[in-house]
Every structure is written in structure tokens, then in C-alpha cells.
Amino acid sequence: MDHFPSNWGRPRNDAIDQYATYPIHSRPKDSFAEGVQRTQQPIVTGTSVLAFKFKDGIMMAADTLASYGSLARFKDVQRLHAVGNHTVVGAGGDMSDFQYIQNLLEQLIVDEISAQDHHTLSPAEIHEYLSQVMYARRSKIDPLWNSLLVGGFKDGEKYQPSNPRRPLPLTVYLRFLAYVDLLGTTYSASTLATGYGAHIAQPLLRKAVESREEILTEEQALKIMEACMKVLFYRDARSLNKYQVATITKDGVKISDSKTLDTSWSFAENIRGYGAQTQ
Amino acid sequence: MTSIGTGYDLSASTYSPDGRIFQIEYAGKAVENSGTVIGLKVKDGIVLAVENLIHSKLLVPEANRRIQTVDRHIGLATAGFLADGRQIANRARDECASQRDLFSRGPELKTIVNRLGLYVQAYTLYSSVRPFGISTILGTVDKNGPSLHVIEPSGVSFGYHGAAIGKGRQLAKTELEKLKLSELSMSEAVLEAARIIYLVHEDAKEKDFELEVSWIGPESNFTHVHVPNELYKEACTKAKAALETFD
Amino acid sequence: MPGSMVAMTQPVQQSFNPYTENGGTILAIAGSDFSVIAGDTRQSEGYSIQTRYAPKVFRLTDKAVLAVNGFAADGNMFVKKVKQRLEWYRHAHAKDMPIRAIARLIQTMLYARRFFPYYVYNILGGIEEDGTGAVYSFDPVGSYERETCRAAGAAQSLVQPFLDNQIYFKNQTPAAGTQFPQHLPLTSVLPLVIDSFTSATERHIEVGDGLEIYVVVASGSTSLQGLQNLRGVQEVTGTTDGERVFVIRRELKKD
């Protein structure tokens, strides 16, 4: 037991040692003196993000809930973020860290505009940037507590070999979909899901999408997405029946207004221990 | 040049007996030697135009721009030393970035102009540095509508409806004054700007030049970009045609 | 005692773990004048398959191929940094770094992070300057040796004994008057590699989906025949003279 009150630490007010009368070597410690606090756990969190490839691009969805533990704290938070004209980043995990990431990306895009070099960041470049940021932060043991999906559609340029002196850009559209998380782990697949969705929705998505990436229309894709979001709302206790869908195609990014899921709970009456029964 | 030989013009940190700082005035000369730059604040936007004098035929067209973007919605054009123009643009970008960092929204031009003014002015205080050899026109459109400012080598800045700096500024100002700026549409302003640049170039006909025009407003989705190709070409043709009928 | 007070009053926080395991298995086998480096393409965390295609084997030069296994984020970063160092070497010396130098470089790079290691097992395969096939294997902090064959990763414990038996002929006795060969031909090695992975796929949940086998062949090697008309083979050689690099891609079970 430390019997010296001056070593017990104190808040930042000057209740103790008001006039700094202690000799320097035994000056009372500030309770913040231990150094910077790093994120040890997420506080306000978003749940799953889903995304997959379809014929004309990428579709991504996330509900609009930001939870505080088990409390449904903020019910109208947008977790899909457009970056430039070809990319969407969807985030699960800590929402304050996500807002910080949004600021980083915003400045990244402004810098890119300012360069005026006719280059715009492709989804792959944005994903690489995010992976480097996430990995660097985990390596400082100060992670950004998120799972992110990056989806995009970008015109890659191929030069026409017929006239190399004045190459006309031949537009090649490329779909891009990849994941990165707080550890800096990355991967890519035609269907992706973060958090709880990785367990509940990913198998459904794989069944519905794999090998049909070149066939699925936007309407079909939307149906699949809605079905998955519905299952997630039924099964994930940290989810909400309000969600947004982003579609990224050659025409750019489109993020929908929030949609409401039509769910039915009548079956619940027959479940014992739930609802109106008394025994 | 009454200043020459008096010894009062050797340092930016020395006044002359009649209260002038000659180094700043010399910096003004560097601006006067440069191709003309104009800025128009019109009904719902900003148009910047530059007479980019081409000092070598070997230069790649459009590769050495004098109009720069410092933030999504802020454009900057300089007259004077090109290198100083780059420096001021980079400083402006840093200022914008730090404002964004602090407030998470696009910076107000007024703040940026003030801070750049302080920066430029600092180079008029010391014998170890030279003042900026540029005047800078900055334009933006934000929630308060369009605004246009000029920063001079002394660090002083003013807001304008229409601004002109560089060699042909006198004629350009006269032409700008004839316009009803507050009634012009963006595309009309682009045509007028091009016409004025072509007009003032008449005095330096022997030199080649490249017209550069950018805008900020509803047509550009409130971002600062160079005007689209068709409009640019139309502006050039009409400007040339106007020269024929002038005077 | 100032220390104990802190321990008693501070709430115990579950601290952030900067590592995870992403499954998968890699192996490499050296022949007399070739080297085979292979890995499956599944990336997983816990019971979840993250993706069915995440390469773990990378061509570094025309004479060196690196397989990395363990924590995928560290693995990708490590490969990126090794490739960068090899590019700098190329700029400085106008040639590719020899494989034994790459091996030492990898040791140095791994040991530099001795107190915050890259959580990856590396296996480097390729052709030595004397034209022989080489395999170097590393632990996460840089301890390494040259071997004839090595398996690493999730199914190391399944595959390595098999290779010991089939490559080193451990627990086998030669027929009277004969000797076991020092090196096996490519035509014997490839089936062993494929069998290793199909077996590991059967018995290990973290192995499967796809198989990528890199084959580095010394110039003028007889192993070239029979390689080119193999199913699913693709040449990825960078230069025209010297060693040649091939990839063979196969499906593995996805369950």
C-alpha cells in the first residue's frame, strides 16, 4: 500500500497541491500522466455490413443503428460512405473511429482533386490506403476498431495499341470488392459480410451469388440483399429494421434513403416463454 | 526609379525616409511583368481566367497550369513568379486541410485569405527573405454565395466583384467595369472572361499564350474545375471573333 | 509499495490482441535442379472462411519464390517489404538478388522485429547460384536453415511426417543392395505435393478451396519436359534466359 497521498494520482483540477508547493521529485501525479489512452474496446458500435458483386457492379448494405452496448442508442446513422465517384466504404465496429476514417478519406480526396493530374483514386487504391492505415494503427497497438468493406466500380484505362502516339483511352470497367479490419487483415471475394453477418448472411449470400455474379440484375441483387438484411434483423440482437443500400455501377455511386424491413412476428405468440402467455 | 542607389531598397526590413518599403514595390513589378489574370464574381458563381504566356514551343500544352485548386470549392490563380504561386497554393492547401481537420467541413474562403495574407505579410518583415513576387486571386462558392479576393505582395487582401492582376490589368479592369457582373450567368461570364484575356493580349501579340479558364458554381457541382472542353472552345472562337469587331 | 496499489485499484482491461491466425498450409520441396513451392488459397479466422482465394505463395524473382503462412496481415506486409528490398537491390546492382542472400535478408528483416514479431512462417524456394534446387525455412523471428523439404502452417503436423517418409525415406529401409535417391524427379514430387494437400484438406478444416504450386526450374533442366503440357499450368517467368517459373493451379475441396 502506498501511503503517500501525492502518489495516488489526482484529477486535473488543483484540489491538491494548489500552489505547486511540493518539491519536483515528489510532485503529485496527474491521473492522466500515465500517457495517452488508446482504444481498448469499441463504445458506440455498428453491426454487420453486407456486400456482393452483381452484373453491373457492387451492391452494399448496412442498417442505420449505432448501439451503445445493448442499448439501441442512435437509430439513424449512415454507415455507408461514398468516397469520390466510384467507391463506397461500409463500416461496422466503433462509430467514432469510423467518423475519423471518413475525415481521413475526405482529405485524401481533396488532396487528389488539388493535384489536378486527371487521376482519381480507384477503389483498389482506396482499399490499399485503408489497409495501410489500419495495419499501422494495429502495429501501434492503437487500433481503429472497425471492419470495413470497400466496394467500387472504376473505369480502368487501356491504351489502344493501333495509334500509340495519341492513345485513346479504352474504357474497361472493373468491379472491386474487398475487406479490411482493425488488425489490417485484408481479403477479397464476390460476397463479403462483416461481424455477425459473416456468420448469418455470408452462407446465404454465397448460395445466392457465387457463380451468378455475371447474371444477377440490380433488381435480383436488391431482393437477395433484402432477404439477408431481414434474416439479420430477426437474428442479430444489435440490428435494426432500417437500412440503406449502396449500388456502385458505371454510372457512379448511389446510396438509397433508409428503407424499412417488413417483418412479421405473429409466430412469436406460439412460442412459450415469449409474449402474452402467462404460463 | 528614384529608389535606386539610395540604399533604402536593399532590404524588406528598411523603410525609405518617405515611409515606403521598396522591396515590396519591386515585388509588385514582378507581378506587372506577368500574363494577365482576371476573376469574375457573377450571379451564382466564380470564373477565373489566365493569359498563360508560353515561353517555349517545347512545352506540353495544358501541362503548366496557372490556375490551381486548393480545396474542393476553392480556386486560386496567380500573376508573377510561377514558383511563388506554387508555394502559396501549397500553403493554402495546408491551411484548408487544417481548417477541415478542426471543423470537419469545407473551410471559409475569408479565413483562408486572412491566413494567407498573414503569411505573405511575414515575408515583408525581415532582411533575410524577399517578399512574394505574386498577386493571388482566390475564388469560392459556399453557402453564402460566391466570393472573390486578391492578396497582394504586401500581404494586404481585398474582396472584389471583379479582379484583374498582371500586365493587362488596367484594360481588363476597364472591361470588367463595363459588365453587369451580378447579372451574368456562369457561361456568359466564361465567354466574357475569354474575350477580355484575348483583348488584353493584343498588347503582347508577339508572344504565344494559352487561355486557361476555370469556374465554381452550380454548373461544376460547386467544385473548382477547369471549364468543359466545348465551352472552352466556344469561348476561344467567340473571343477571337470579338477581337475583329473591337475598336 | 506503489506498484501493488495500482494493481489493486486499476480495473482489469482485456487488452487488444494485435495478432490472429488465418489458417492454411504451405510446403516446399527441393529437387536437384528445381524447386516446388505450394500453398492452399483458403483464408480463415476461427470457423469462418474469409475467402476461398487469397494467395500465400509469391514469385519474388525468376529464381526465388516465397510462401508465407500465419497471420495474413503480417504476411502480406512482410512480402511487400521483401519485394521492396529486392527492387532496391535490383536498382543498385542491376541483377536479381541470389536466393541465399534473400534468405539472409529475410532473417535480418524478421529478427529486426524480434520483440514485436511478424507472426508468419516463411518458406523460400528456388534455384541457388550453382543451379541446385533450394528450400529455406524460417521461424517467425528469423531462425533459418536450408533443407530439402518443409511443410508449415495449420496442417504442418499432418504433412511434414508424410514428406519425411516420402522425401527423406524416414522409417523405410532400402531393398538389399540399393540406396534411396538423394533427390526425386519432378514427376514424382508433383503428385506428392498434390496428395499432401488433398489429404490435409480431408483432415484439417482450415485447409482447402484452391491449390497453387509454383515450380522454379534451373536453365537447361530436364524437368521442363512434362511440365509444359500439364493441366492448368501457366508460365510466369519474368526474363528470357535463365531460370523459369511456372504455376500450377488446382481445385481443392471446399467443405
mmCIF file of N, CA, C and O in Angstrom, chain B residues 26 34 40 78 92 94 124 131 137 139 155 220:
data_model
loop_
_atom_site.group_PDB
_atom_site.id
_atom_site.type_symbol
_atom_site.label_atom_id
_atom_site.label_comp_id
_atom_site.label_asym_id
_atom_site.label_seq_id
_atom_site.Cartn_x
_atom_site.Cartn_y
_atom_site.Cartn_z
ATOM 1 N N TYR B 26 9.031 46.573 -55.592
ATOM 2 C CA TYR B 26 9.701 45.794 -56.645
ATOM 3 C C TYR B 26 8.959 44.481 -56.893
ATOM 4 O O TYR B 26 8.839 44.017 -58.018
ATOM 5 N N SER B 34 3.891 39.915 -65.504
ATOM 6 C CA SER B 34 3.314 38.587 -65.747
ATOM 7 C C SER B 34 2.064 38.674 -66.617
ATOM 8 O O SER B 34 1.436 39.737 -66.719
ATOM 9 N N LEU B 40 -13.923 36.850 -61.974
ATOM 10 C CA LEU B 40 -15.251 37.446 -62.049
ATOM 11 C C LEU B 40 -16.160 36.805 -61.015
ATOM 12 O O LEU B 40 -16.240 35.572 -60.935
ATOM 13 N N THR B 78 -2.561 32.899 -59.896
ATOM 14 C CA THR B 78 -1.529 33.863 -59.508
ATOM 15 C C THR B 78 -0.950 34.548 -60.733
ATOM 16 O O THR B 78 -0.901 33.970 -61.818
ATOM 17 N N ALA B 92 -1.873 27.366 -49.043
ATOM 18 C CA ALA B 92 -3.342 27.442 -48.983
ATOM 19 C C ALA B 92 -3.944 26.064 -48.741
ATOM 20 O O ALA B 92 -4.877 25.912 -47.956
ATOM 21 N N ASP B 94 -2.534 23.556 -47.192
ATOM 22 C CA ASP B 94 -2.288 23.196 -45.794
ATOM 23 C C ASP B 94 -3.275 23.890 -44.867
ATOM 24 O O ASP B 94 -3.792 23.281 -43.924
ATOM 25 N N THR B 124 7.488 40.372 -45.552
ATOM 26 C CA THR B 124 7.847 41.777 -45.770
ATOM 27 C C THR B 124 8.556 42.348 -44.549
ATOM 28 O O THR B 124 8.817 43.539 -44.486
ATOM 29 N N PRO B 131 9.997 39.443 -50.355
ATOM 30 C CA PRO B 131 8.537 39.336 -50.412
ATOM 31 C C PRO B 131 8.102 38.468 -51.589
ATOM 32 O O PRO B 131 8.866 38.248 -52.528
ATOM 33 N N ILE B 137 -5.338 35.689 -56.878
ATOM 34 C CA ILE B 137 -6.798 35.794 -56.871
ATOM 35 C C ILE B 137 -7.362 34.478 -56.348
ATOM 36 O O ILE B 137 -6.984 33.407 -56.832
ATOM 37 N N GLY B 139 -11.016 32.430 -55.371
ATOM 38 C CA GLY B 139 -12.473 32.466 -55.524
ATOM 39 C C GLY B 139 -13.107 31.227 -54.939
ATOM 40 O O GLY B 139 -12.494 30.156 -54.897
ATOM 41 N N GLY B 155 0.811 41.649 -48.613
ATOM 42 C CA GLY B 155 0.044 40.850 -47.661
ATOM 43 C C GLY B 155 -1.354 41.388 -47.486
ATOM 44 O O GLY B 155 -2.200 40.761 -46.839
ATOM 45 N N SER B 220 -20.623 23.386 -62.148
ATOM 46 C CA SER B 220 -19.495 22.498 -61.840
ATOM 47 C C SER B 220 -19.765 21.722 -60.554
ATOM 48 O O SER B 220 -18.825 21.205 -59.948
#
